[in-house]
Amino acid sequence: MRTELETIIINPPSNGAFFKTAPTSPDVDVYNRPISEVFQQRLDAITSQKWESDQENAFFVADLGEVLRQHFRWKSLLPRIEPFYDPMVVQLLASLGCGFDCASKQEIQQVLDVGVEASRIIYANPCKQASFIRYAAQQNVSRMTFDNAEELLKIKKYYPEAELVLRILTDDSMSLCQLGLKFGAPLHTVQHLLQTAKDLDLNVVGVSFHVGSGCLDENAFGDAVLLARNVFDQAKCMGYDFKLLDVGGGFPGADVKDGITFEKVAAVLGPIVDRLFPTDVRVIAEPGRYYVASAFTLTTNIIGRRTSNAVTESSEPATNPEYMYYVNDGMYGSFNCIIFDHQVVHPKVLLKDELFMFGQDVPEAQYESSVWGPTCDSIDCLNKSTRLPKLEPGDWLYYENMGAYTICAASQFNGFRKSEVLYTNTFC
């Protein structure tokens, strides 16, 4: 049963986005309420439909208003650098004029299907399937990356008119996910690659780099820009006239308040780009995590509890019990970020004894606890050690900052479904 919703209609003027409410449409249903109210309304509906099939499934609440706030924050601090987004909150960002960094045929198709022009897409996968290159050619998605000579030969065969961007290797040792292990041309190979492209009569138009996902050092961006400037100069000596710089990703989201923040990155990246590159060079970025990390909140239902030290060796009841909680989303689903993105997630109590607790501290004793996903695999542990009040099956936990590398990489291992997403817009 669907709750009555309002739909957000995105129809932006040239200087931004315009929003109005309209009757529900099949495109996207969006609440215009605080996140807490969306959670409470859904949980109230579950209580009233208590025996309906699968009614207690885990679900996300995604705040499009947070995406908007992040967009305007980006435009304020890095106005010259165009965000090219990894396509998750596609329709909203398309309306804001963002470009899209796509890794496959399916992602290109997803973006084209919402009306994005091919000129706003970069096929930023340095190793591409031949049939995907042919598809890009058919759709006039001409801009794509490479980092080796074999890829140039492939592109020459399937899309010789492409506009190529050389992805160089930079220092990503200060990042949680070091993408340089897989992609990026070492600087000593640059001349050979550019000469190979010239011999094949291919059109190289610029340089890209990626300092790694979850970068922990803002100066890594500045160092990478210096390397890119050197490649621009080297290419110019070979007769090229590059007009595109892609500064990649690794930007922290709004959830990062200490250490490396977006403000610190912008203070390094913006000035060095302006100093080293004239205004006729187009500068783009791939800020996937930045836009959505803080926009998604996931709630999971406690489906079971086990007291791991119910009795002592003397068969007396334990005076300080420890609990294992089992919830209905896990490492093979939305929490794959723990493995793939090195995230540390923190459970909070959403509903306890039918009392709604969003944003509140639970004034009860806290016990040593662990939280486990629903599959039969022992790797499916979300929290090995955390402090929680004593909870019962049927209570709910929630996890904030779950927008980056979560549901997009979820599987359905052991037959468990991917979590549903409810949308709201808190932008004012």
PDB file of N, CA and C in Angstrom, residues 43 46-47 54-59 298-305 325-330 335 348 350-351 371-374 382 391-399 419:
ATOM      1  N   LEU A  43       7.176   3.857   9.715  1.00  0.00           N
ATOM      2  CA  LEU A  43       7.075   2.907  10.829  1.00  0.00           C
ATOM      3  C   LEU A  43       5.644   2.823  11.363  1.00  0.00           C
ATOM      4  N   ILE A  46       3.843   0.587   9.081  1.00  0.00           N
ATOM      5  CA  ILE A  46       4.204  -0.807   9.312  1.00  0.00           C
ATOM      6  C   ILE A  46       3.442  -1.358  10.514  1.00  0.00           C
ATOM      7  N   THR A  47       3.319  -0.546  11.568  1.00  0.00           N
ATOM      8  CA  THR A  47       2.592  -0.985  12.760  1.00  0.00           C
ATOM      9  C   THR A  47       1.138  -1.282  12.425  1.00  0.00           C
ATOM     10  N   ASP A  54       6.565  -9.005   4.334  1.00  0.00           N
ATOM     11  CA  ASP A  54       7.802  -8.231   4.191  1.00  0.00           C
ATOM     12  C   ASP A  54       7.690  -6.799   4.691  1.00  0.00           C
ATOM     13  N   GLN A  55       6.738  -6.515   5.551  1.00  0.00           N
ATOM     14  CA  GLN A  55       6.521  -5.129   5.960  1.00  0.00           C
ATOM     15  C   GLN A  55       7.658  -4.563   6.798  1.00  0.00           C
ATOM     16  N   GLU A  56       8.502  -5.426   7.398  1.00  0.00           N
ATOM     17  CA  GLU A  56       9.566  -4.913   8.257  1.00  0.00           C
ATOM     18  C   GLU A  56      10.911  -4.823   7.545  1.00  0.00           C
ATOM     19  N   ASN A  57      10.929  -4.855   6.212  1.00  0.00           N
ATOM     20  CA  ASN A  57      12.184  -4.801   5.464  1.00  0.00           C
ATOM     21  C   ASN A  57      12.947  -3.512   5.745  1.00  0.00           C
ATOM     22  N   ALA A  58      14.281  -3.606   5.673  1.00  0.00           N
ATOM     23  CA  ALA A  58      15.122  -2.420   5.815  1.00  0.00           C
ATOM     24  C   ALA A  58      14.835  -1.443   4.689  1.00  0.00           C
ATOM     25  N   PHE A  59      15.056  -0.149   4.952  1.00  0.00           N
ATOM     26  CA  PHE A  59      14.848   0.848   3.895  1.00  0.00           C
ATOM     27  C   PHE A  59      15.704   2.085   4.168  1.00  0.00           C
ATOM     28  N   LEU A 298      19.957   4.841   6.483  1.00  0.00           N
ATOM     29  CA  LEU A 298      19.409   3.493   6.363  1.00  0.00           C
ATOM     30  C   LEU A 298      18.872   3.025   7.708  1.00  0.00           C
ATOM     31  N   THR A 299      17.701   2.424   7.694  1.00  0.00           N
ATOM     32  CA  THR A 299      17.172   1.817   8.913  1.00  0.00           C
ATOM     33  C   THR A 299      16.979   0.327   8.703  1.00  0.00           C
ATOM     34  N   THR A 300      17.310  -0.446   9.735  1.00  0.00           N
ATOM     35  CA  THR A 300      17.211  -1.908   9.683  1.00  0.00           C
ATOM     36  C   THR A 300      16.394  -2.409  10.863  1.00  0.00           C
ATOM     37  N   ASN A 301      15.676  -3.459  10.614  1.00  0.00           N
ATOM     38  CA  ASN A 301      14.855  -4.071  11.655  1.00  0.00           C
ATOM     39  C   ASN A 301      15.646  -5.162  12.367  1.00  0.00           C
ATOM     40  N   ILE A 302      15.549  -5.194  13.674  1.00  0.00           N
ATOM     41  CA  ILE A 302      16.196  -6.261  14.439  1.00  0.00           C
ATOM     42  C   ILE A 302      15.340  -7.520  14.318  1.00  0.00           C
ATOM     43  N   ILE A 303      15.898  -8.538  13.661  1.00  0.00           N
ATOM     44  CA  ILE A 303      15.140  -9.766  13.421  1.00  0.00           C
ATOM     45  C   ILE A 303      15.456 -10.853  14.444  1.00  0.00           C
ATOM     46  N   GLY A 304      16.502 -10.630  15.244  1.00  0.00           N
ATOM     47  CA  GLY A 304      16.832 -11.613  16.265  1.00  0.00           C
ATOM     48  C   GLY A 304      17.847 -11.074  17.253  1.00  0.00           C
ATOM     49  N   ARG A 305      17.851 -11.656  18.447  1.00  0.00           N
ATOM     50  CA  ARG A 305      18.831 -11.290  19.471  1.00  0.00           C
ATOM     51  C   ARG A 305      19.338 -12.568  20.125  1.00  0.00           C
ATOM     52  N   TYR A 325      22.969  -8.825  17.958  1.00  0.00           N
ATOM     53  CA  TYR A 325      21.743  -8.468  17.258  1.00  0.00           C
ATOM     54  C   TYR A 325      21.878  -8.816  15.779  1.00  0.00           C
ATOM     55  N   TYR A 326      20.794  -9.345  15.220  1.00  0.00           N
ATOM     56  CA  TYR A 326      20.746  -9.700  13.805  1.00  0.00           C
ATOM     57  C   TYR A 326      19.739  -8.771  13.120  1.00  0.00           C
ATOM     58  N   VAL A 327      20.174  -8.127  12.030  1.00  0.00           N
ATOM     59  CA  VAL A 327      19.315  -7.176  11.327  1.00  0.00           C
ATOM     60  C   VAL A 327      19.158  -7.614   9.873  1.00  0.00           C
ATOM     61  N   ASN A 328      18.217  -6.991   9.152  1.00  0.00           N
ATOM     62  CA  ASN A 328      17.842  -7.502   7.830  1.00  0.00           C
ATOM     63  C   ASN A 328      18.462  -6.741   6.657  1.00  0.00           C
ATOM     64  N   ASP A 329      19.627  -6.183   6.854  1.00  0.00           N
ATOM     65  CA  ASP A 329      20.483  -5.739   5.751  1.00  0.00           C
ATOM     66  C   ASP A 329      21.908  -5.935   6.248  1.00  0.00           C
ATOM     67  N   GLY A 330      22.828  -6.193   5.320  1.00  0.00           N
ATOM     68  CA  GLY A 330      24.156  -6.538   5.794  1.00  0.00           C
ATOM     69  C   GLY A 330      25.262  -6.305   4.795  1.00  0.00           C
ATOM     70  N   PHE A 335      25.562  -2.617   3.308  1.00  0.00           N
ATOM     71  CA  PHE A 335      26.756  -2.409   4.133  1.00  0.00           C
ATOM     72  C   PHE A 335      28.034  -2.929   3.463  1.00  0.00           C
ATOM     73  N   LYS A 348      22.323   3.578  15.600  1.00  0.00           N
ATOM     74  CA  LYS A 348      21.553   4.372  16.551  1.00  0.00           C
ATOM     75  C   LYS A 348      20.144   3.783  16.633  1.00  0.00           C
ATOM     76  N   LEU A 350      16.306   3.702  16.435  1.00  0.00           N
ATOM     77  CA  LEU A 350      15.211   4.432  15.792  1.00  0.00           C
ATOM     78  C   LEU A 350      13.870   4.161  16.482  1.00  0.00           C
ATOM     79  N   LEU A 351      13.604   2.903  16.776  1.00  0.00           N
ATOM     80  CA  LEU A 351      12.331   2.543  17.415  1.00  0.00           C
ATOM     81  C   LEU A 351      12.616   1.472  18.465  1.00  0.00           C
ATOM     82  N   VAL A 371      26.524  -6.293  16.022  1.00  0.00           N
ATOM     83  CA  VAL A 371      25.399  -6.254  15.085  1.00  0.00           C
ATOM     84  C   VAL A 371      25.795  -7.039  13.842  1.00  0.00           C
ATOM     85  N   TRP A 372      24.911  -7.943  13.417  1.00  0.00           N
ATOM     86  CA  TRP A 372      25.191  -8.871  12.322  1.00  0.00           C
ATOM     87  C   TRP A 372      24.116  -8.756  11.245  1.00  0.00           C
ATOM     88  N   GLY A 373      24.529  -8.970   9.994  1.00  0.00           N
ATOM     89  CA  GLY A 373      23.588  -8.980   8.883  1.00  0.00           C
ATOM     90  C   GLY A 373      22.807 -10.279   8.812  1.00  0.00           C
ATOM     91  N   PRO A 374      21.911 -10.411   7.827  1.00  0.00           N
ATOM     92  CA  PRO A 374      20.948 -11.514   7.812  1.00  0.00           C
ATOM     93  C   PRO A 374      21.433 -12.792   7.147  1.00  0.00           C
ATOM     94  N   LEU A 382      28.394  -6.192  10.989  1.00  0.00           N
ATOM     95  CA  LEU A 382      28.383  -4.742  10.760  1.00  0.00           C
ATOM     96  C   LEU A 382      29.128  -4.005  11.861  1.00  0.00           C
ATOM     97  N   LEU A 391      17.737  -4.357  23.371  1.00  0.00           N
ATOM     98  CA  LEU A 391      16.712  -4.223  22.341  1.00  0.00           C
ATOM     99  C   LEU A 391      16.040  -5.563  22.102  1.00  0.00           C
ATOM    100  N   GLU A 392      14.883  -5.499  21.477  1.00  0.00           N
ATOM    101  CA  GLU A 392      14.101  -6.699  21.209  1.00  0.00           C
ATOM    102  C   GLU A 392      13.901  -6.874  19.711  1.00  0.00           C
ATOM    103  N   PRO A 393      13.689  -8.121  19.247  1.00  0.00           N
ATOM    104  CA  PRO A 393      13.287  -8.305  17.856  1.00  0.00           C
ATOM    105  C   PRO A 393      12.046  -7.468  17.555  1.00  0.00           C
ATOM    106  N   GLY A 394      12.088  -6.780  16.423  1.00  0.00           N
ATOM    107  CA  GLY A 394      11.015  -5.848  16.074  1.00  0.00           C
ATOM    108  C   GLY A 394      11.398  -4.405  16.284  1.00  0.00           C
ATOM    109  N   ASP A 395      12.407  -4.141  17.131  1.00  0.00           N
ATOM    110  CA  ASP A 395      12.943  -2.778  17.256  1.00  0.00           C
ATOM    111  C   ASP A 395      13.741  -2.435  15.999  1.00  0.00           C
ATOM    112  N   TRP A 396      14.060  -1.135  15.846  1.00  0.00           N
ATOM    113  CA  TRP A 396      14.753  -0.673  14.635  1.00  0.00           C
ATOM    114  C   TRP A 396      16.015   0.101  15.007  1.00  0.00           C
ATOM    115  N   LEU A 397      17.061  -0.084  14.206  1.00  0.00           N
ATOM    116  CA  LEU A 397      18.281   0.719  14.266  1.00  0.00           C
ATOM    117  C   LEU A 397      18.376   1.567  13.004  1.00  0.00           C
ATOM    118  N   TYR A 398      19.119   2.681  13.096  1.00  0.00           N
ATOM    119  CA  TYR A 398      19.384   3.440  11.865  1.00  0.00           C
ATOM    120  C   TYR A 398      20.849   3.824  11.794  1.00  0.00           C
ATOM    121  N   TYR A 399      21.316   3.996  10.562  1.00  0.00           N
ATOM    122  CA  TYR A 399      22.708   4.338  10.271  1.00  0.00           C
ATOM    123  C   TYR A 399      22.716   5.564   9.353  1.00  0.00           C
ATOM    124  N   SER A 419      17.528  -2.981  -0.322  1.00  0.00           N
ATOM    125  CA  SER A 419      16.660  -2.113   0.474  1.00  0.00           C
ATOM    126  C   SER A 419      16.013  -1.029  -0.385  1.00  0.00           C
TER     127      SER A 419
END
